[in-house]
CSV table of C-alpha atoms in Angstrom, one decimal:
chain,number,residue,atom,x,y,z
M,244,UNK,CA,0.0,0.0,0.0
M,245,UNK,CA,1.2,3.5,-0.7
M,246,UNK,CA,1.1,6.1,2.0
M,247,UNK,CA,-1.0,8.8,0.6
M,248,UNK,CA,0.7,11.2,2.8
M,249,UNK,CA,1.6,14.8,2.4
M,250,UNK,CA,4.1,15.3,-0.3
M,251,UNK,CA,6.9,17.6,0.8
M,252,UNK,CA,8.6,20.0,-1.5
M,253,UNK,CA,11.5,22.2,-0.5
M,254,UNK,CA,11.9,25.3,-2.6
M,255,UNK,CA,15.0,25.5,-4.7
M,256,UNK,CA,17.5,28.2,-4.1
M,257,UNK,CA,16.9,28.0,-0.4
M,258,UNK,CA,17.7,25.2,2.1
M,259,UNK,CA,16.0,22.1,0.8
M,260,UNK,CA,14.1,22.1,4.1
M,261,UNK,CA,11.3,24.7,4.5
M,262,UNK,CA,11.4,24.7,8.3
M,263,UNK,CA,8.9,26.2,10.6
M,264,UNK,CA,8.4,27.3,14.2
M,265,UNK,CA,8.9,24.5,16.7
M,266,UNK,CA,5.4,25.3,17.8
M,267,UNK,CA,3.3,25.4,14.8
M,268,UNK,CA,3.8,22.1,13.1
M,269,UNK,CA,0.7,20.4,11.6
M,270,UNK,CA,0.7,16.7,10.8
M,271,UNK,CA,1.7,15.4,7.5
M,272,UNK,CA,2.8,11.9,8.2
M,273,UNK,CA,-0.5,9.9,7.8
M,274,UNK,CA,-0.9,6.3,8.8
M,275,UNK,CA,1.2,3.9,6.8
M,276,UNK,CA,-1.4,3.8,4.2
M,277,UNK,CA,-2.2,7.4,4.3
M,278,UNK,CA,-1.9,9.5,1.2
M,279,UNK,CA,1.3,11.4,1.3
M,280,UNK,CA,0.8,15.0,1.0
M,281,UNK,CA,3.3,15.9,-1.5
M,282,UNK,CA,6.9,15.8,-0.3
M,283,UNK,CA,8.9,17.5,-2.9
M,284,UNK,CA,12.3,18.5,-1.7
M,285,UNK,CA,15.0,18.9,-4.2
M,286,UNK,CA,18.4,18.4,-2.7
M,287,UNK,CA,20.8,21.3,-2.3
M,288,UNK,CA,23.0,19.6,-5.0
M,289,UNK,CA,20.5,20.8,-7.7
M,290,UNK,CA,19.4,23.9,-6.0
M,291,UNK,CA,19.2,26.8,-8.4
M,292,UNK,CA,18.1,24.7,-11.4
M,293,UNK,CA,15.0,26.8,-11.4
M,294,UNK,CA,15.8,30.6,-11.5
M,295,UNK,CA,12.2,31.5,-10.5
M,296,UNK,CA,12.7,29.5,-7.3
M,297,UNK,CA,15.8,31.3,-6.2
M,298,UNK,CA,14.0,34.3,-4.8
M,299,UNK,CA,14.3,34.5,-1.0
M,300,UNK,CA,11.1,36.3,-0.5
M,301,UNK,CA,9.2,33.4,0.9
M,302,UNK,CA,11.3,32.4,4.0
M,303,UNK,CA,9.8,34.9,6.3
M,304,UNK,CA,13.1,36.3,7.3
M,305,UNK,CA,13.8,39.0,4.7
M,306,UNK,CA,12.3,42.4,3.9
M,307,UNK,CA,9.7,40.8,1.8
M,308,UNK,CA,8.3,38.5,4.5
M,309,UNK,CA,6.3,39.8,7.5
M,310,UNK,CA,5.7,37.7,10.6
M,311,UNK,CA,2.6,38.5,12.5
M,312,UNK,CA,2.8,37.3,16.0
M,313,UNK,CA,-0.2,38.4,18.1
M,314,UNK,CA,0.5,38.9,21.8
M,315,UNK,CA,-1.5,35.8,22.8
M,316,UNK,CA,0.6,33.6,20.5
M,317,UNK,CA,3.8,35.3,21.7
M,318,UNK,CA,2.7,34.3,25.2
M,319,UNK,CA,2.1,30.7,24.1
M,320,UNK,CA,5.5,30.6,22.4
M,321,UNK,CA,7.1,31.7,25.6
M,322,UNK,CA,5.2,29.1,27.6
M,323,UNK,CA,7.0,26.5,25.5
M,324,UNK,CA,10.4,28.1,26.0
M,325,UNK,CA,10.5,29.7,22.5
M,326,UNK,CA,11.8,33.3,22.1
M,327,UNK,CA,9.4,35.1,19.7
M,328,UNK,CA,12.2,37.3,18.4
M,329,UNK,CA,14.4,34.3,17.6
M,330,UNK,CA,11.4,32.6,16.1
M,331,UNK,CA,10.8,35.6,13.9
M,332,UNK,CA,14.4,35.6,12.8
M,333,UNK,CA,14.3,32.0,11.6
M,334,UNK,CA,14.1,29.7,14.6
M,335,UNK,CA,10.9,28.3,13.1
M,336,UNK,CA,13.1,26.3,10.8
M,337,UNK,CA,14.5,24.3,13.6
M,338,UNK,CA,13.0,20.8,13.6
M,339,UNK,CA,15.0,19.4,16.5
M,340,UNK,CA,12.8,16.6,17.9
M,341,UNK,CA,13.1,18.0,21.5
M,342,UNK,CA,11.6,21.3,20.3
M,343,UNK,CA,8.9,19.8,18.0
M,344,UNK,CA,5.6,20.4,19.8
M,345,UNK,CA,3.4,17.3,19.5
M,346,UNK,CA,0.7,17.3,22.3
M,347,UNK,CA,-2.9,18.1,21.4
M,348,UNK,CA,-2.9,21.5,23.1
M,349,UNK,CA,0.5,22.6,21.7
M,350,UNK,CA,-0.6,23.8,18.3
M,351,UNK,CA,0.6,27.3,17.4
M,352,UNK,CA,0.8,28.7,13.8
M,353,UNK,CA,1.7,32.4,13.5
M,354,UNK,CA,1.0,34.0,10.1
M,355,UNK,CA,4.0,34.8,7.9
M,356,UNK,CA,2.7,37.1,5.2
M,357,UNK,CA,3.9,36.2,1.8
M,358,UNK,CA,5.5,32.9,2.8
M,359,UNK,CA,3.1,31.0,0.5
M,360,UNK,CA,3.6,33.0,-2.6
M,361,UNK,CA,2.6,31.7,-6.1
M,362,UNK,CA,6.0,30.1,-6.8
M,363,UNK,CA,6.3,28.4,-3.4
M,364,UNK,CA,2.8,27.0,-3.7
M,365,UNK,CA,3.5,25.7,-7.2
M,366,UNK,CA,6.8,24.2,-6.2
M,367,UNK,CA,5.2,22.3,-3.2
M,368,UNK,CA,4.1,19.4,-5.3
M,369,UNK,CA,6.9,17.4,-6.8
M,370,UNK,CA,8.3,14.4,-5.2
M,371,UNK,CA,6.3,11.2,-4.9
M,372,UNK,CA,5.2,9.9,-1.6
M,373,UNK,CA,6.7,7.0,0.2
M,374,UNK,CA,4.9,3.7,-0.4
M,375,UNK,CA,3.7,0.7,1.6
M,376,UNK,CA,2.9,-2.7,0.4
M,377,UNK,CA,-0.3,-4.7,0.5
M,378,UNK,CA,1.0,-6.9,3.2
M,379,UNK,CA,1.3,-3.9,5.5
M,380,UNK,CA,-2.4,-4.3,6.2
M,381,UNK,CA,-1.7,-7.1,8.6
M,382,UNK,CA,-3.6,-9.0,11.2
M,383,UNK,CA,-7.3,-10.0,11.2
M,384,UNK,CA,-8.8,-8.1,8.4
M,385,UNK,CA,-12.3,-8.0,10.0
M,386,UNK,CA,-14.9,-7.0,7.3
M,387,UNK,CA,-13.1,-6.3,4.1
M,388,UNK,CA,-14.8,-6.3,0.7
M,389,UNK,CA,-13.1,-7.3,-2.6
M,390,UNK,CA,-10.6,-4.8,-3.9
M,391,UNK,CA,-12.5,-2.4,-6.2
M,392,UNK,CA,-11.7,-1.9,-9.8
M,393,UNK,CA,-9.6,1.3,-10.5
M,394,UNK,CA,-11.7,4.3,-11.4
M,395,UNK,CA,-9.8,6.8,-13.5
M,396,UNK,CA,-9.6,10.2,-11.8
M,397,UNK,CA,-11.5,12.9,-13.8
M,398,UNK,CA,-10.3,16.5,-14.1
M,399,UNK,CA,-12.6,18.8,-12.3
M,400,UNK,CA,-14.5,21.2,-14.4
M,401,UNK,CA,-13.2,24.8,-14.4
M,402,UNK,CA,-13.6,27.2,-12.8
M,403,UNK,CA,-13.3,25.1,-9.7
M,404,UNK,CA,-15.2,27.6,-7.5
M,405,UNK,CA,-18.3,27.1,-9.8
M,406,UNK,CA,-18.2,23.3,-9.5
M,407,UNK,CA,-16.8,22.4,-6.1
M,408,UNK,CA,-16.4,25.7,-4.3
M,409,UNK,CA,-15.7,24.0,-0.9
M,410,UNK,CA,-12.6,22.2,-2.1
M,411,UNK,CA,-9.1,23.5,-1.9
M,412,UNK,CA,-5.4,22.8,-1.3
M,413,UNK,CA,-3.6,22.7,2.0
M,414,UNK,CA,0.0,23.8,2.3
M,415,UNK,CA,2.4,23.3,5.3
M,416,UNK,CA,6.0,22.7,6.2
M,417,UNK,CA,7.6,19.6,7.7
M,418,UNK,CA,11.2,18.5,8.5
M,419,UNK,CA,11.7,17.5,4.8
M,420,UNK,CA,10.4,20.6,3.2
M,421,UNK,CA,7.1,22.1,2.0
M,422,UNK,CA,4.2,19.7,1.8
M,423,UNK,CA,0.6,19.6,0.3
M,424,UNK,CA,-2.7,17.9,1.0
M,425,UNK,CA,-6.3,18.7,0.1
M,426,UNK,CA,-9.1,20.0,2.3
M,427,UNK,CA,-12.8,21.0,2.4
M,428,UNK,CA,-14.7,24.0,3.8
M,429,UNK,CA,-17.3,22.6,6.3
M,430,UNK,CA,-20.2,24.2,8.1
M,431,UNK,CA,-19.7,25.6,11.7
M,432,UNK,CA,-22.7,25.0,14.0
M,433,UNK,CA,-21.7,28.0,16.1
M,434,UNK,CA,-21.6,30.3,13.1
M,435,UNK,CA,-24.3,29.4,10.5
M,436,UNK,CA,-23.5,30.7,7.1
M,437,UNK,CA,-20.2,32.1,8.3
M,438,UNK,CA,-17.9,29.1,8.9
M,439,UNK,CA,-14.1,29.4,9.1
M,440,UNK,CA,-13.7,25.6,9.5
M,441,UNK,CA,-11.8,23.2,7.2
M,442,UNK,CA,-11.8,19.4,7.2
M,443,UNK,CA,-8.7,17.4,6.2
M,444,UNK,CA,-6.7,14.3,7.2
M,445,UNK,CA,-4.9,14.0,10.5
M,446,UNK,CA,-1.7,13.2,8.8
M,447,UNK,CA,-1.9,16.6,7.0
M,448,UNK,CA,-1.6,18.5,10.3
M,449,UNK,CA,0.4,16.2,12.6
M,450,UNK,CA,3.2,13.7,12.0
M,451,UNK,CA,1.8,11.1,14.3
M,452,UNK,CA,3.6,8.9,16.9
M,453,UNK,CA,7.1,9.9,15.9
M,454,UNK,CA,6.6,13.6,15.3
M,455,UNK,CA,4.6,16.7,16.1
M,456,UNK,CA,2.4,19.4,14.6
M,457,UNK,CA,3.4,20.6,11.1
M,458,UNK,CA,4.0,24.4,10.6
M,459,UNK,CA,2.8,27.2,8.4
M,460,UNK,CA,-0.5,25.4,7.7
M,461,UNK,CA,-2.5,27.4,5.2
M,462,UNK,CA,-5.6,26.6,3.1
M,463,UNK,CA,-6.1,27.9,-0.4
M,464,UNK,CA,-9.7,27.4,-1.6
M,465,UNK,CA,-10.1,26.7,-5.4
M,466,UNK,CA,-6.3,26.7,-5.8
M,467,UNK,CA,-5.4,27.4,-9.5
M,468,UNK,CA,-9.1,28.0,-10.2
M,469,UNK,CA,-8.8,27.9,-14.0
M,470,UNK,CA,-6.8,24.7,-14.1
M,471,UNK,CA,-3.6,26.0,-15.7
M,472,UNK,CA,-0.5,23.8,-16.1
M,473,UNK,CA,2.6,24.2,-14.0
M,474,UNK,CA,4.3,26.0,-16.9
M,475,UNK,CA,1.4,28.4,-17.3
M,476,UNK,CA,1.6,29.2,-13.6
M,477,UNK,CA,5.2,30.4,-13.8
M,478,UNK,CA,5.2,33.9,-12.4
M,479,UNK,CA,1.4,33.9,-12.2
M,480,UNK,CA,-0.1,36.6,-10.0
M,481,UNK,CA,-1.2,35.4,-6.6
M,482,UNK,CA,-4.8,36.4,-7.3
M,483,UNK,CA,-4.9,33.8,-10.1
M,484,UNK,CA,-3.4,31.0,-8.0
M,485,UNK,CA,-5.4,31.9,-4.8
M,486,UNK,CA,-8.6,33.5,-6.1
M,487,UNK,CA,-10.2,33.5,-2.6
M,488,UNK,CA,-7.0,34.3,-0.6
M,489,UNK,CA,-4.7,32.3,1.7
M,490,UNK,CA,-6.3,31.2,5.0
M,491,UNK,CA,-3.9,30.3,7.8
M,492,UNK,CA,-4.8,27.7,10.4
M,493,UNK,CA,-5.1,29.5,13.8
M,494,UNK,CA,-6.1,26.2,15.4
M,495,UNK,CA,-6.1,22.5,14.5
M,496,UNK,CA,-7.2,19.3,16.2
M,497,UNK,CA,-6.8,15.7,15.2
M,498,UNK,CA,-7.6,12.4,17.0
M,499,UNK,CA,-5.6,11.2,20.0
M,500,UNK,CA,-5.4,7.9,18.2
M,501,UNK,CA,-3.6,9.5,15.2
M,502,UNK,CA,-1.2,11.4,17.5
M,503,UNK,CA,-0.4,8.2,19.4
M,504,UNK,CA,-0.4,5.6,16.6
M,505,UNK,CA,0.0,7.3,13.3
M,506,UNK,CA,3.1,7.0,11.1
M,507,UNK,CA,4.4,7.3,7.5
M,508,UNK,CA,4.1,3.6,6.8
M,509,UNK,CA,1.7,0.8,7.6
M,510,UNK,CA,-2.0,1.4,8.5
M,511,UNK,CA,-1.8,2.3,12.2
M,512,UNK,CA,-4.1,5.2,13.0
M,513,UNK,CA,-5.7,5.3,9.6
M,514,UNK,CA,-9.3,4.7,10.9
M,515,UNK,CA,-8.8,7.9,12.9
M,516,UNK,CA,-7.0,9.9,10.3
M,517,UNK,CA,-9.1,13.1,10.3
M,518,UNK,CA,-8.7,16.7,11.5
M,519,UNK,CA,-10.4,20.0,11.7
M,520,UNK,CA,-8.7,23.3,11.2
M,521,UNK,CA,-10.0,26.8,12.1
M,522,UNK,CA,-8.7,29.4,9.7
M,523,UNK,CA,-8.2,33.2,9.5
M,524,UNK,CA,-7.2,35.2,6.4
M,525,UNK,CA,-3.6,36.1,5.8
M,526,UNK,CA,-4.8,39.5,4.8
M,527,UNK,CA,-8.2,41.2,5.5
M,528,UNK,CA,-11.2,39.6,4.0
M,529,UNK,CA,-13.4,42.6,4.4
M,530,UNK,CA,-15.1,41.0,7.3
M,531,UNK,CA,-16.2,38.0,5.4
M,532,UNK,CA,-15.8,34.4,6.7
M,533,UNK,CA,-14.3,31.7,4.6
M,534,UNK,CA,-17.7,30.3,3.9
M,535,UNK,CA,-19.0,33.7,2.7
M,536,UNK,CA,-15.8,34.2,0.6
M,537,UNK,CA,-16.2,30.9,-1.3
M,538,UNK,CA,-20.0,30.9,-1.3
M,539,UNK,CA,-20.5,27.4,0.2
M,540,UNK,CA,-19.6,24.9,3.0
M,541,UNK,CA,-20.6,21.3,3.4
M,542,UNK,CA,-22.4,19.8,6.3
M,543,UNK,CA,-20.6,16.9,8.0
M,544,UNK,CA,-22.5,13.6,8.6
M,545,UNK,CA,-21.4,11.6,11.6
M,546,UNK,CA,-24.1,9.0,11.1
M,547,UNK,CA,-23.8,8.2,7.4
M,548,UNK,CA,-25.8,5.3,6.0
M,549,UNK,CA,-24.1,1.9,6.0
M,550,UNK,CA,-22.1,0.9,3.0
M,551,UNK,CA,-24.8,-1.2,1.3
M,552,UNK,CA,-27.1,1.8,1.4
M,553,UNK,CA,-24.7,4.3,-0.3
M,554,UNK,CA,-25.0,4.5,-4.0
M,555,UNK,CA,-21.7,6.3,-4.5
M,556,UNK,CA,-19.1,8.5,-3.0
M,557,UNK,CA,-17.2,11.3,-4.7
M,558,UNK,CA,-13.7,12.1,-3.6
M,559,UNK,CA,-12.1,15.4,-4.6
M,560,UNK,CA,-8.4,16.4,-4.3
M,561,UNK,CA,-5.2,17.7,-5.8
M,562,UNK,CA,-3.1,14.6,-6.5
M,563,UNK,CA,0.6,15.5,-6.8
M,564,UNK,CA,2.6,12.3,-7.1
M,565,UNK,CA,3.1,11.0,-10.7
M,566,UNK,CA,1.4,10.9,-13.1
M,567,UNK,CA,-0.1,14.1,-11.6
M,568,UNK,CA,1.7,17.3,-10.6
M,569,UNK,CA,-0.5,18.8,-7.9
M,570,UNK,CA,-1.6,21.8,-9.9
M,571,UNK,CA,-5.1,20.6,-10.9
M,572,UNK,CA,-8.1,19.2,-9.0
M,573,UNK,CA,-9.5,15.8,-9.8
M,574,UNK,CA,-12.4,13.6,-8.7
M,575,UNK,CA,-13.4,10.0,-8.5
M,576,UNK,CA,-16.9,8.6,-8.0
M,577,UNK,CA,-17.6,5.0,-7.0
M,578,UNK,CA,-19.8,2.8,-4.9
M,579,UNK,CA,-17.9,2.3,-1.7
M,580,UNK,CA,-16.8,-1.0,-0.1
M,581,UNK,CA,-15.4,-1.8,3.3
M,582,UNK,CA,-11.7,-2.0,4.4
M,583,UNK,CA,-10.6,-3.3,7.8
M,584,UNK,CA,-7.0,-2.6,8.8
M,585,UNK,CA,-7.4,-4.8,11.9
M,586,UNK,CA,-10.4,-6.3,13.6
M,587,UNK,CA,-10.5,-4.0,16.7
M,588,UNK,CA,-10.4,-0.8,14.6
M,589,UNK,CA,-13.3,0.8,12.9
M,590,UNK,CA,-13.9,-0.3,9.3
M,591,UNK,CA,-13.0,2.3,6.6
M,592,UNK,CA,-14.7,3.2,3.4
M,593,UNK,CA,-12.9,2.2,0.2
M,594,UNK,CA,-13.5,3.3,-3.4
M,595,UNK,CA,-11.7,2.7,-6.8
M,596,UNK,CA,-9.6,5.7,-7.7
M,597,UNK,CA,-6.3,6.5,-9.4
M,598,UNK,CA,-5.5,9.7,-7.5
M,599,UNK,CA,-2.1,9.8,-5.8
M,600,UNK,CA,-0.3,11.5,-3.0
M,601,UNK,CA,-1.4,15.1,-2.4
M,602,UNK,CA,-5.1,14.1,-2.6
M,603,UNK,CA,-4.9,13.2,1.1
M,604,UNK,CA,-7.4,15.0,3.2
M,605,UNK,CA,-9.7,15.8,0.3
M,606,UNK,CA,-13.4,15.4,1.2
M,607,UNK,CA,-15.6,12.5,0.3
M,608,UNK,CA,-19.2,13.5,-0.4
M,609,UNK,CA,-22.3,11.3,-0.4
M,610,UNK,CA,-26.0,11.6,0.3
M,611,UNK,CA,-26.1,11.9,4.0
M,612,UNK,CA,-28.6,10.7,6.6
M,613,UNK,CA,-30.8,13.7,5.8
M,614,UNK,CA,-30.9,12.9,2.1
M,615,UNK,CA,-28.6,15.8,1.1
M,616,UNK,CA,-25.0,15.9,0.0
M,617,UNK,CA,-22.6,15.9,3.0
M,618,UNK,CA,-19.0,15.2,3.8
M,619,UNK,CA,-18.8,11.7,5.1
M,620,UNK,CA,-15.1,10.9,5.0
M,621,UNK,CA,-11.7,12.1,3.7
M,622,UNK,CA,-8.9,10.5,1.7
M,623,UNK,CA,-6.4,8.7,4.0
M,624,UNK,CA,-4.6,5.8,2.4
M,625,UNK,CA,-4.0,4.1,-0.9
M,626,UNK,CA,-1.9,1.3,-2.5
M,627,UNK,CA,1.3,1.6,-4.4
M,628,UNK,CA,-0.5,0.9,-7.6
M,629,UNK,CA,-2.9,3.9,-7.1
M,630,UNK,CA,-6.0,1.9,-7.9
M,631,UNK,CA,-8.1,2.7,-4.8
M,632,UNK,CA,-8.4,5.1,-1.9
M,633,UNK,CA,-9.7,4.5,1.7
M,634,UNK,CA,-11.1,7.0,4.2
M,635,UNK,CA,-12.2,6.8,7.8
M,636,UNK,CA,-15.8,6.4,8.8
M,637,UNK,CA,-16.7,9.5,10.8
M,638,UNK,CA,-18.1,8.6,14.3
M,639,UNK,CA,-18.0,9.9,17.8
M,640,UNK,CA,-14.3,10.7,17.8
M,641,UNK,CA,-14.6,12.8,14.7
M,642,UNK,CA,-17.8,14.5,16.0
M,643,UNK,CA,-16.0,15.3,19.2
M,644,UNK,CA,-13.2,17.1,17.4
M,645,UNK,CA,-15.5,18.9,15.1
M,646,UNK,CA,-17.6,20.1,18.1
M,647,UNK,CA,-14.6,21.2,20.1
M,648,UNK,CA,-13.2,23.4,17.3
M,649,UNK,CA,-16.6,25.0,16.8
M,650,UNK,CA,-17.0,25.6,20.5
M,651,UNK,CA,-13.5,27.1,20.9
M,652,UNK,CA,-14.4,29.9,18.5
M,653,UNK,CA,-18.1,30.2,19.3
M,654,UNK,CA,-17.7,33.6,20.9
M,655,UNK,CA,-15.3,35.0,18.4
């Protein structure tokens, strides 16, 4: 099985590792089977091959980068023994394990204006994810249906914000460079019609058992809205690449099971591989919420019908591992089956789909318990052969995380 985990990509012309504050990391190492966000990190041996990537404007340390550190976040940094001034000057690039915050309440993600410029976003899609083999799904399989036939991923109709306005691309930094996943705007019970909540995979915000929170987590709804190629995006204005702005994660939560069990290979933690991010605009959004800005948000169904009653599920994402390059959105629709990683763990959904790493975290939509389209899962894992995807069934653990994030910002 292939880990459909975040693909990392370090920008050329700078250190091959886009490092971030020891406090703001958000997981990208999904369960062994989890779709790798895109880890694309060219080595320093070939740094400079791409002239457009040699500009230092995106590291947050020069005149072109501004680091916003609100007082409350400065206080939280200090609580963890981190000097805000040193952090501002580049300490966020330090990924020493002793300084990598990993506990559920440790998440901090100060905004660095201009860090995710058009070039850095485009370049965060190159290297393929690490893979895992079919026999990595070991132990008693529980209830597992036959492997589905591959379903060819179909390019999403452009403009993306007219067809699937809730979908977008998630960017973040990890120890190996800049990484990408996919994500979905979901409704906020505390703020009807004005949600700032995004759903993704746990491995897209936290590295699991052996790591901590990823850093510089930012969501771009309808990334590359017109579906241009990587070549056409060279030197493209940011407004074209991010038509609805860049939204930074000011809070993120994932499951305790993912934090304790998750990893880059194997299937541990995959049935609990989900996360909710609360976001805020990098720059002013004229008072509009994310939901108002994109014009839509999906409800989340924590009591979806059983597999036999679901006609089909549609997964959306930005696959970045070959043969894809992460610049365009794709979809797969298929009748789901069941996949059990091990008997004690919840059974996952599985569909045929050829999307690859980078599509991790993308929403799965089906007719919910109320008969209307709802988010019922997210992409988590897939095989080396890229013939299918699996996602967690959302139950009480997922509902608890969703409710906690909504409640945390209910009065804000």
